[in-house]
Amino acid sequence: MSVLPGTVAPGPSAKRRRPGRPRLAYLLILPATAVLAAVVGWPLVKIVQLSVQQQLSGKYALFHGGANSPYVGLRNYSRILSDSGFWTVAVRTAVFTAINVGLSLLIGMALALLLNRVSRWARVLLVAVLLFAWAVPSTVSTQVFYWLFSNQYGAVNYLLDALPGVHLAGHDWFADPHQGLAVITAVVVWGAIPLLAISLHAGITQIPREILEAATCDGASPWQAFRSVVLPYLTPLLVILTTLSVIWDFGVFNQIWFMRNGHPEPGYQTLGIYLYANGIGSSHYNDGATIAVLMMLCLLVVMVVYIRQLFRIGDAQ
Amino acid sequence: MTATVRTGAAAATSAPHTPSVAVRRRRFSRKQYRTGGWNLVAVLVSIVMGFPIYWMLLTAFKTSSDINRTTPLFVVTHPTLRGFREVLGDEIFRRNLLNTALVTISAVLISIVIGFFGALAIARFRFAGRKVFIFAVLIVQMIPLLALAIPLSLLLDRFQLKNSLTGLVLAYLMFTMPYTIWTLRTFIANIPIELDEAALVDGCSRWQTFYKIILPLVAPGLIATGVYGWILAWNEFVLANTLLLDNRKQTSMIYLLVFQSSPTHGADYGGLMAAATLTSLPVVTLFVLFQSRISAGLTAGAVKG
């Protein structure tokens, strides 16, 4: 089977889907529809409803009749959108996402090209390491990075301190949220690289070799060959990988939560953490619902591109 | 090796005249030299990428005096199983590991059975509402789990399923099911429909066609989606953290966080790394065993956890 979604060739029978018997089809999708309606549909409706209801404090109020609290229109939205704290968090999330996506894609692409140039044994070694890094849960890798960057006995401080002109012995990376977020970026990027590198490498190997060779014959530099041959070929795949990376990095939660032992300081808050702290943690469910809706609206913009790409592939089959 | 041969051939075809043996040999060696350089880069990258995993395993087997040294030890001198014994001796950890397994297996099995039917419908039938169904499945994959944590907890509370593993399984269906449907759809779509038709012509019933033709051919796809669904569910943290309150009912991901932040375990990195190793072991094993299948399934569904 084809490895790359962007390059799946439509089978000969693609357009001849069996007509008729729709009743059987409806029967087949019934269970899935029921489950999705219950665990996604209902909560989605509920979250929009909560976001336009009066703010209630405390779990008790919400769980016991609070669901019938009066509607207040968009008052929750205007309160949150006029809060400067929200905007600080939103901007931080945007910057964090941009940096993480950019770094992951750059390094992922560099490793994909590297995989294409090395000997077989080196490729096997690197792919094996990438697979292990890919498989480790983000909660676990965050614990490991926390320990690596710990100020007292952490290996990173020790190794960096050994470099000439660097003095990092006993340095606390988490005292300054910017440095702390840099460490979190390291975990996120470390975890994201394997998927990107391996799928991009698979994409590169599908480029017809003759085309690359022709480019080299015509005197193209490696950079020119990359720009005018490799990149155009990889564009559909890159669109999907970029959108997915944006979606994941925008919603990063585990890495920040674990790095701060479940109590992220304000300087560490991205939208996900902000939603949890202001909505669930403090039982302000209506605020939480409002932030959740705002978050989904932001993501929807990215999703449009993604869904269109997926639909094009889906239609091809 | 292959790279050298390939570029040699390319050089031969590219040059207007057949290059002399001496020139060709020089090109070969320059190319080999360059490949050697890239190999070195690959080894360095592997060391950097692999270091966190190495450090986790190393710490898990270190004695506490070796862990808390101002000069970190990069090898293990006195390997010990103290960390592993400590967490495995903790009844809560064993309980949480079992919970994780139960929740994961249930969510994956339910998703596969129900998702398979859905995938079959969209891959093999044209019906009104098909696009709407596909759209719903795709869009659901993009919703941040966190956003739905509040209403899910309300819903489960209403049915007295909050703080229960059954409730968590239902919540997990939210992300395992759409992925399963979408990925299995690709696998089914890749089976030529002529096979179905031939079977029907030969007198098979619809059910027999499904049972004798589609099911065996889609088996690799079922494994791929099952394993990947396993990874997603096993690694989930946000929903488990929101929906489960009782520590005997929690999953191992929450155990890790509680272990790290509890005053008694505060700096017990040996125990923490042992717990981390044990927690990731099932996932890493499955992943490495089925990695080629998973990559295919992943890109088919274009989803990651």
XYZ file of C-alpha atoms in Angstrom:
622
model
C 0.000 0.000 0.000
C 1.113 3.509 -0.670
C 2.825 5.199 2.230
C 2.001 8.766 1.384
C -1.491 10.125 1.482
C -0.648 12.802 -1.056
C 0.517 10.321 -3.620
C -2.012 7.513 -3.331
C -2.911 6.572 -6.857
C -6.612 6.071 -7.452
C -7.250 2.400 -8.047
C -8.874 1.287 -11.278
C -12.106 0.587 -9.451
C -12.078 3.851 -7.567
C -15.032 5.496 -9.233
C -17.175 2.390 -9.291
C -18.502 2.255 -5.823
C -21.449 -0.064 -5.542
C -24.673 1.848 -5.892
C -27.867 0.866 -4.209
C -28.462 -0.945 -0.930
C -28.199 2.326 0.994
C -30.208 0.804 3.801
C -27.326 -1.523 4.609
C -24.930 1.433 4.551
C -27.072 3.338 7.035
C -27.212 0.283 9.243
C -23.428 0.067 9.128
C -22.820 3.685 10.141
C -25.530 3.661 12.780
C -23.389 2.495 15.736
C -20.537 4.865 14.896
C -22.932 7.750 14.455
C -24.621 7.005 17.763
C -21.308 6.881 19.630
C -19.951 10.036 17.998
C -23.191 11.885 18.648
C -23.043 10.907 22.310
C -19.367 11.529 23.070
C -18.736 14.437 20.696
C -22.012 15.861 19.400
C -23.711 16.302 22.734
C -20.625 17.788 24.453
C -20.142 20.200 21.548
C -23.695 21.462 21.850
C -23.330 21.604 25.611
C -20.122 23.595 25.470
C -21.683 26.242 23.251
C -24.677 26.357 25.577
C -22.471 26.733 28.675
C -20.553 29.532 27.004
C -23.685 31.676 26.688
C -25.031 30.944 30.162
C -24.500 32.894 33.315
C -21.260 32.224 35.114
C -21.743 29.928 38.081
C -19.113 29.180 40.619
C -18.557 25.777 42.081
C -19.116 22.283 40.856
C -22.217 21.877 42.948
C -24.092 24.693 41.235
C -23.253 23.282 37.836
C -23.949 19.643 38.506
C -27.182 20.302 40.365
C -29.556 22.332 38.299
C -26.986 24.897 37.297
C -27.306 23.720 33.736
C -30.579 25.654 33.638
C -28.960 28.934 34.594
C -30.071 32.018 32.644
C -28.675 32.864 29.245
C -26.505 35.944 29.086
C -25.767 36.108 25.374
C -22.152 36.836 24.546
C -21.331 38.360 27.916
C -18.833 35.598 28.784
C -17.086 36.147 25.493
C -16.817 39.885 25.938
C -15.506 39.432 29.483
C -12.798 37.014 28.391
C -11.895 38.881 25.228
C -11.533 42.132 27.167
C -9.220 40.471 29.688
C -5.614 41.348 28.883
C -4.539 38.075 30.511
C -6.326 36.143 27.793
C -4.556 38.064 25.049
C -1.149 37.563 26.647
C -1.843 33.840 26.697
C -3.203 33.861 23.138
C -0.133 35.664 21.785
C 2.165 33.360 23.740
C 0.336 30.344 22.286
C 0.695 31.704 18.748
C 4.428 32.374 19.171
C 4.982 29.019 20.893
C 3.116 27.207 18.104
C 5.005 29.037 15.352
C 8.408 28.306 16.901
C 7.606 24.654 17.582
C 6.107 23.983 14.163
C 8.950 25.808 12.407
C 11.684 23.992 14.313
C 10.019 20.571 13.972
C 9.557 20.958 10.230
C 13.062 22.330 9.627
C 14.794 19.613 11.616
C 12.423 16.951 10.294
C 13.197 17.961 6.716
C 16.942 18.109 7.418
C 16.854 14.586 8.870
C 14.771 13.331 5.931
C 17.419 14.630 3.528
C 20.145 13.177 5.731
C 18.440 9.759 5.683
C 18.557 9.976 1.915
C 22.319 10.465 1.823
C 23.737 8.096 4.405
C 24.808 4.465 4.092
C 22.346 1.735 4.878
C 23.684 0.969 8.354
C 23.543 4.629 9.363
C 19.984 4.890 8.070
C 18.919 1.826 10.053
C 20.530 3.261 13.184
C 18.921 6.676 12.830
C 15.486 5.268 11.959
C 15.651 2.937 14.967
C 16.435 5.850 17.299
C 13.651 7.913 15.726
C 11.159 5.082 16.225
C 12.009 4.793 19.911
C 11.700 8.541 20.385
C 8.381 8.450 18.545
C 6.969 5.678 20.703
C 7.767 7.176 24.103
C 4.638 8.854 25.548
C 4.894 12.631 25.822
C 4.238 12.437 29.553
C 7.239 10.129 29.964
C 9.591 12.110 27.721
C 8.669 15.263 29.629
C 9.666 13.608 32.912
C 12.963 12.584 31.365
C 13.683 16.084 30.051
C 12.731 17.539 33.415
C 15.344 15.326 35.009
C 17.908 16.075 32.270
C 17.458 19.824 32.836
C 17.194 19.659 36.622
C 19.358 22.340 38.213
C 21.247 20.219 40.693
C 22.168 16.909 39.157
C 20.914 17.395 35.604
C 23.109 16.081 32.819
C 22.460 19.019 30.493
C 23.871 21.642 32.854
C 26.917 19.476 33.426
C 27.544 18.921 29.699
C 26.980 22.551 28.732
C 29.101 23.762 31.618
C 31.988 21.702 30.271
C 31.973 23.821 27.113
C 34.506 26.638 27.239
C 33.007 29.968 28.256
C 29.683 28.487 29.433
C 28.840 28.600 33.118
C 25.647 26.729 33.848
C 26.407 24.707 36.968
C 23.341 24.829 39.200
C 21.400 26.905 36.661
C 17.635 26.722 37.143
C 16.011 26.543 33.715
C 12.530 26.957 35.074
C 12.985 30.163 37.083
C 12.472 32.171 33.896
C 9.377 31.035 31.955
C 11.055 31.882 28.653
C 13.879 29.462 29.352
C 11.408 26.966 30.759
C 9.323 27.205 27.594
C 12.517 26.695 25.596
C 13.049 23.406 27.440
C 9.412 22.502 26.725
C 10.014 23.351 23.068
C 12.906 20.892 23.145
C 10.600 18.083 24.363
C 7.859 18.942 21.899
C 10.254 19.141 18.949
C 12.077 15.984 20.049
C 8.779 14.129 20.042
C 7.588 15.622 16.750
C 10.723 15.083 14.656
C 10.389 11.295 14.122
C 7.010 11.389 12.369
C 8.062 14.350 10.226
C 11.484 12.958 9.308
C 10.203 9.478 8.484
C 7.208 10.598 6.425
C 9.246 13.220 4.560
C 11.951 10.650 3.887
C 9.312 8.286 2.523
C 8.107 11.172 0.366
C 11.591 11.868 -0.979
C 12.164 8.233 -1.908
C 9.032 8.372 -4.055
C 10.420 11.153 -6.232
C 11.401 9.600 -9.578
C 15.176 9.353 -9.525
C 15.516 10.352 -13.186
C 14.088 13.784 -12.481
C 16.602 14.488 -9.740
C 19.411 13.183 -11.907
C 18.283 15.297 -14.826
C 18.349 18.349 -12.591
C 21.882 17.555 -11.460
C 22.966 16.982 -15.058
C 21.618 20.366 -16.002
C 23.963 21.803 -13.438
C 21.549 22.493 -10.613
C 23.177 22.978 -7.234
C 21.904 20.739 -4.415
C 19.920 23.695 -3.086
C 18.393 24.412 -6.508
C 17.525 20.748 -6.962
C 15.891 20.746 -3.546
C 13.915 23.916 -4.223
C 12.715 23.180 -7.716
C 12.369 19.387 -7.650
C 12.084 18.016 -4.104
C 9.923 20.728 -2.536
C 7.204 20.797 -5.231
C 6.930 17.010 -4.979
C 6.569 17.146 -1.222
C 4.082 20.036 -1.123
C 0.884 17.983 -0.592
C 2.565 16.023 2.184
C 4.030 19.187 3.700
C 0.588 20.811 3.789
C -0.799 17.909 5.808
C 2.220 17.676 8.115
C 2.244 21.431 8.736
C -1.458 21.607 9.535
C -1.215 18.620 11.835
C 1.822 20.119 13.576
C -0.049 23.376 14.070
C -3.006 21.503 15.560
C -0.807 19.490 17.949
C 1.500 22.306 19.016
C -1.378 24.724 19.462
C -2.976 22.300 21.890
C 0.190 21.254 23.755
C -0.816 20.372 27.280
C 0.982 17.352 28.713
C 4.485 18.704 28.227
C 3.777 21.983 30.023
C 1.649 20.369 32.721
C 4.251 17.712 33.575
C 7.209 20.091 33.317
C 5.573 22.275 35.985
C 4.414 19.371 38.201
C 0.757 20.100 37.524
C 0.995 23.737 38.637
C 2.085 25.854 35.667
C 2.888 29.445 36.660
C 1.163 32.235 34.692
C 4.267 32.679 32.533
C 3.889 29.089 31.309
C 0.259 29.330 30.313
C -0.743 28.584 26.757
C -4.410 28.407 25.767
C -4.778 24.758 26.769
C -3.323 25.348 30.213
C -5.272 28.611 30.564
C -8.493 26.769 29.773
C -7.730 24.107 32.342
C -6.657 26.535 35.063
C -9.519 29.012 34.534
C -12.216 26.561 33.580
C -11.744 23.176 35.172
C -9.256 23.780 37.964
C -11.204 26.656 39.487
C -14.628 25.185 38.569
C -15.537 28.192 36.410
C -17.091 25.943 33.829
C -18.764 28.698 31.834
C -15.483 30.535 31.401
C -13.824 27.275 30.487
C -16.499 26.552 27.907
C -16.084 30.017 26.416
C -12.306 29.627 26.156
C -12.802 26.174 24.626
C -15.089 27.600 21.937
C -12.586 30.369 21.187
C -9.805 27.794 20.956
C -11.783 25.662 18.524
C -12.604 28.704 16.394
C -8.874 29.473 16.120
C -8.137 25.896 15.085
C -10.997 25.873 12.609
C -9.051 28.300 10.433
C -6.204 25.791 10.200
C -8.589 22.872 9.807
C -10.156 24.304 6.671
C -6.876 23.839 4.805
C -6.375 20.380 6.257
C -9.868 19.106 5.601
C -9.749 20.357 2.027
C -6.509 18.472 1.467
C -7.890 15.293 3.037
C -11.080 15.551 1.053
C -9.123 15.820 -2.164
C -7.328 12.587 -1.256
C -10.553 10.954 -0.119
C -12.210 11.803 -3.398
C -9.323 10.431 -5.381
C -9.932 6.999 -3.956
C 26.993 1.571 -0.940
C 23.931 1.953 -3.146
C 24.472 5.696 -3.170
C 27.961 5.288 -4.610
C 26.813 2.932 -7.329
C 23.922 5.183 -8.202
C 25.984 8.344 -8.498
C 28.603 6.399 -10.442
C 25.955 5.460 -12.964
C 24.636 9.000 -12.985
C 28.120 10.343 -13.584
C 28.612 7.920 -16.438
C 25.393 8.963 -18.184
C 25.795 12.629 -17.418
C 29.267 13.109 -18.872
C 29.253 13.729 -22.613
C 32.242 11.426 -23.054
C 32.836 8.287 -21.070
C 35.085 9.456 -18.231
C 38.478 7.871 -17.895
C 38.941 5.221 -15.263
C 41.117 7.557 -13.213
C 38.478 10.301 -13.136
C 35.770 7.854 -12.254
C 37.761 6.410 -9.422
C 38.426 9.868 -8.041
C 34.715 10.699 -8.156
C 33.912 7.470 -6.365
C 36.262 8.189 -3.540
C 35.086 11.786 -3.170
C 31.516 10.518 -3.034
C 32.418 7.871 -0.501
C 34.209 10.497 1.518
C 31.084 12.634 1.494
C 28.829 9.713 2.435
C 31.212 9.016 5.287
C 30.746 12.578 6.465
C 26.975 12.279 6.365
C 27.200 8.951 8.199
C 29.094 10.716 10.943
C 26.376 13.373 11.145
C 23.758 10.601 11.338
C 25.612 8.957 14.220
C 25.848 12.272 16.088
C 22.141 12.972 15.518
C 21.308 9.463 16.736
C 23.293 10.054 19.902
C 21.544 13.363 20.608
C 18.072 12.010 19.748
C 18.620 8.794 21.673
C 20.217 10.380 24.723
C 16.975 11.076 26.647
C 15.929 7.428 26.316
C 19.394 6.267 27.306
C 19.296 8.596 30.314
C 15.903 7.277 31.388
C 17.060 3.640 31.301
C 20.394 4.510 32.889
C 18.769 6.384 35.768
C 16.251 3.602 36.318
C 19.110 1.161 36.957
C 21.307 3.505 39.011
C 21.672 3.476 42.785
C 20.448 6.648 44.486
C 23.981 7.668 45.438
C 24.996 7.381 41.775
C 21.969 9.430 40.731
C 22.622 12.300 43.118
C 26.202 12.998 42.181
C 27.310 16.505 41.277
C 29.258 14.948 38.403
C 26.683 12.901 36.483
C 27.707 9.327 35.720
C 27.189 8.453 32.067
C 27.410 4.714 32.591
C 25.930 2.478 35.226
C 28.544 1.164 37.644
C 26.398 -0.655 40.185
C 23.217 -1.690 38.384
C 20.296 -2.023 40.763
C 16.644 -2.936 40.437
C 15.730 -0.835 43.462
C 13.714 1.667 41.387
C 11.741 -1.068 39.674
C 11.201 -2.934 42.922
C 9.979 0.249 44.565
C 7.305 1.111 41.987
C 6.276 -2.483 41.328
C 5.916 -2.920 45.075
C 3.498 0.005 45.076
C 0.003 -1.423 44.924
C -1.313 1.829 43.411
C 1.153 1.617 40.527
C 0.167 -1.969 39.693
C -3.490 -1.044 39.951
C -3.013 2.002 37.686
C -1.085 -0.013 35.118
C -3.904 -2.553 35.051
C -6.461 0.252 34.689
C -4.544 1.672 31.741
C -4.509 -1.731 30.080
C -8.228 -2.334 30.691
C -9.273 1.075 29.406
C -6.974 0.867 26.391
C -8.064 -2.612 25.342
C -11.764 -1.807 25.719
C -11.540 1.469 23.815
C -9.559 -0.141 20.987
C -11.829 -3.175 20.653
C -15.025 -1.124 20.630
C -13.548 1.332 18.133
C -12.386 -1.412 15.822
C -15.696 -3.263 15.743
C -17.884 -0.187 15.364
C -15.350 1.702 13.263
C -14.996 -1.188 10.832
C -18.698 -1.062 9.998
C -18.516 2.672 9.464
C -15.408 2.341 7.308
C -17.057 -0.384 5.248
C -20.047 1.851 4.633
C -18.050 4.830 3.370
C -15.579 2.734 1.378
C -18.067 0.462 -0.360
C -21.373 2.325 -0.573
C -22.595 5.576 -2.017
C -25.423 6.969 0.044
C -26.936 10.316 0.840
C -25.149 11.757 3.829
C -21.887 9.965 3.089
C -19.967 13.223 2.744
C -21.522 14.598 5.910
C -20.450 11.481 7.780
C -16.884 11.723 6.425
C -16.764 15.398 7.279
C -17.935 14.716 10.829
C -15.324 11.985 11.279
C -12.543 14.264 10.038
C -13.559 17.302 12.021
C -13.824 15.319 15.257
C -10.149 14.396 14.976
C -9.241 18.066 15.190
C -11.158 18.959 18.333
C -8.832 19.442 21.298
C -9.743 16.820 23.910
C -9.394 19.436 26.566
C -12.171 21.534 25.047
C -14.662 18.728 25.579
C -13.473 17.730 29.030
C -16.050 19.924 30.811
C -19.223 18.740 29.008
C -17.964 15.146 28.972
C -17.575 15.247 32.689
C -21.125 16.642 32.987
C -22.467 13.923 30.716
C -20.705 11.110 32.540
C -21.785 12.549 35.872
C -25.395 12.454 34.756
C -25.121 8.711 34.120
C -23.087 8.108 37.265
C -20.075 7.208 35.136
C -17.730 9.913 36.315
C -14.725 8.585 38.204
C -15.283 5.200 36.563
C -13.196 3.353 34.028
C -16.306 2.660 31.926
C -16.820 6.396 31.634
C -13.210 6.863 30.591
C -13.551 4.183 27.898
C -16.577 6.036 26.499
C -14.625 9.298 26.560
C -11.679 7.668 24.764
C -13.962 6.564 21.920
C -14.080 10.236 21.019
C -10.546 10.086 19.636
C -9.976 6.379 18.887
C -13.121 5.913 16.813
C -12.727 8.658 14.170
C -9.139 7.610 13.602
C -10.167 3.965 13.230
C -12.944 4.737 10.744
C -10.788 6.964 8.576
C -7.797 4.626 8.486
C -9.779 1.431 7.909
C -11.620 3.210 5.114
C -8.304 3.600 3.272
C -7.422 -0.045 3.789
C -10.828 -1.247 2.551
C -10.753 1.142 -0.401
C -7.474 -0.457 -1.471
C -9.140 -3.857 -1.854
C -10.336 -4.113 -5.475
C -14.113 -4.077 -5.602
C -13.908 -6.709 -8.374
C -13.135 -9.256 -5.651
C -16.469 -8.492 -3.967
C -18.259 -8.643 -7.282
C -16.682 -11.950 -8.256
C -17.680 -13.433 -4.923
C -21.249 -12.178 -5.321
C -21.425 -13.614 -8.838
C -20.158 -16.927 -7.514
C -23.130 -17.026 -5.201
C -21.741 -15.656 -1.965
C -24.127 -13.711 0.197
C -23.211 -10.167 1.290
C -22.243 -11.494 4.665
C -20.057 -14.219 3.126
C -18.362 -11.662 0.876
C -17.544 -9.598 3.899
C -16.446 -12.561 5.967
C -14.467 -14.439 3.311
C -13.078 -11.633 1.158
C -12.865 -8.283 2.941
C -12.090 -9.378 6.484
C -8.970 -11.462 5.683
C -7.623 -8.831 3.299
C -8.119 -6.010 5.747
C -6.512 -7.902 8.647
C -3.179 -6.044 8.374
C -5.119 -2.797 8.476
C -6.939 -3.960 11.596
C -3.612 -4.642 13.279
C -2.206 -1.262 12.267
C -5.234 0.668 13.496
C -5.482 -1.447 16.631
C -1.877 -0.843 17.581
C -2.078 2.847 16.860
C -5.353 3.188 18.756
C -3.603 1.398 21.625
C -0.820 3.996 21.548
C -3.276 6.902 21.548
C -5.342 5.560 24.414
C -2.391 4.338 26.488
C -0.683 7.733 26.313
C -3.764 9.856 27.006
C -3.524 12.077 30.031
C -5.889 15.055 29.940
C -9.199 13.181 30.026
C -8.009 10.650 32.572
C -6.802 13.487 34.772
C -10.124 15.323 34.508
C -12.505 12.396 34.781
C -10.850 10.149 37.359
C -10.547 11.345 40.925
C -9.859 8.261 43.025
C -6.149 7.363 42.859
C -6.906 3.648 42.725
C -8.914 4.270 39.580
C -6.371 6.427 37.801
C -4.091 5.500 34.908
C -0.300 5.209 34.926
C 0.155 8.598 33.260
C -1.398 10.242 36.284
C 0.660 8.030 38.561
C 3.803 9.485 36.971
C 2.710 13.043 37.676
C 1.648 12.281 41.236
C 4.890 10.395 41.843
C 6.958 13.323 40.615
C 5.151 15.962 42.611
C 4.601 14.086 45.858
C 6.827 15.320 48.705
C 8.021 11.831 49.631
C 9.087 10.987 46.091
C 10.199 14.522 45.134
C 13.722 13.807 43.917
C 13.480 10.031 43.607
C 14.500 10.014 39.966
C 15.430 6.325 40.119
C 11.870 5.338 41.014
C 10.378 7.878 38.620
C 12.493 6.704 35.686
C 11.677 3.076 36.524
C 7.960 3.929 36.509
C 8.404 5.876 33.275
C 10.200 2.928 31.675
C 7.531 0.450 32.778
C 4.759 2.759 31.602
C 6.200 3.241 28.134
C 7.322 -0.371 27.708
C 4.044 -1.794 26.311
C 3.741 1.042 23.820
C 7.374 0.980 22.710
C 7.266 -2.796 22.270
C 4.104 -2.718 20.156
C 5.395 0.221 18.179
C 8.723 -1.364 17.333
C 7.098 -4.720 16.482
C 4.557 -3.218 14.119
C 6.322 -0.046 13.057
C 6.050 -0.511 9.298
C 2.336 -1.284 9.586
C 1.819 1.702 11.851
C 3.589 4.117 9.511
C 1.379 2.940 6.684
C -1.748 3.236 8.812
C -0.667 6.571 10.210
C -0.141 8.192 6.907
C -3.333 6.578 5.650
C -5.213 8.368 8.386
C -2.627 11.137 8.668
C -2.940 11.314 12.423
C -0.484 11.304 15.266
C -0.893 11.150 19.077
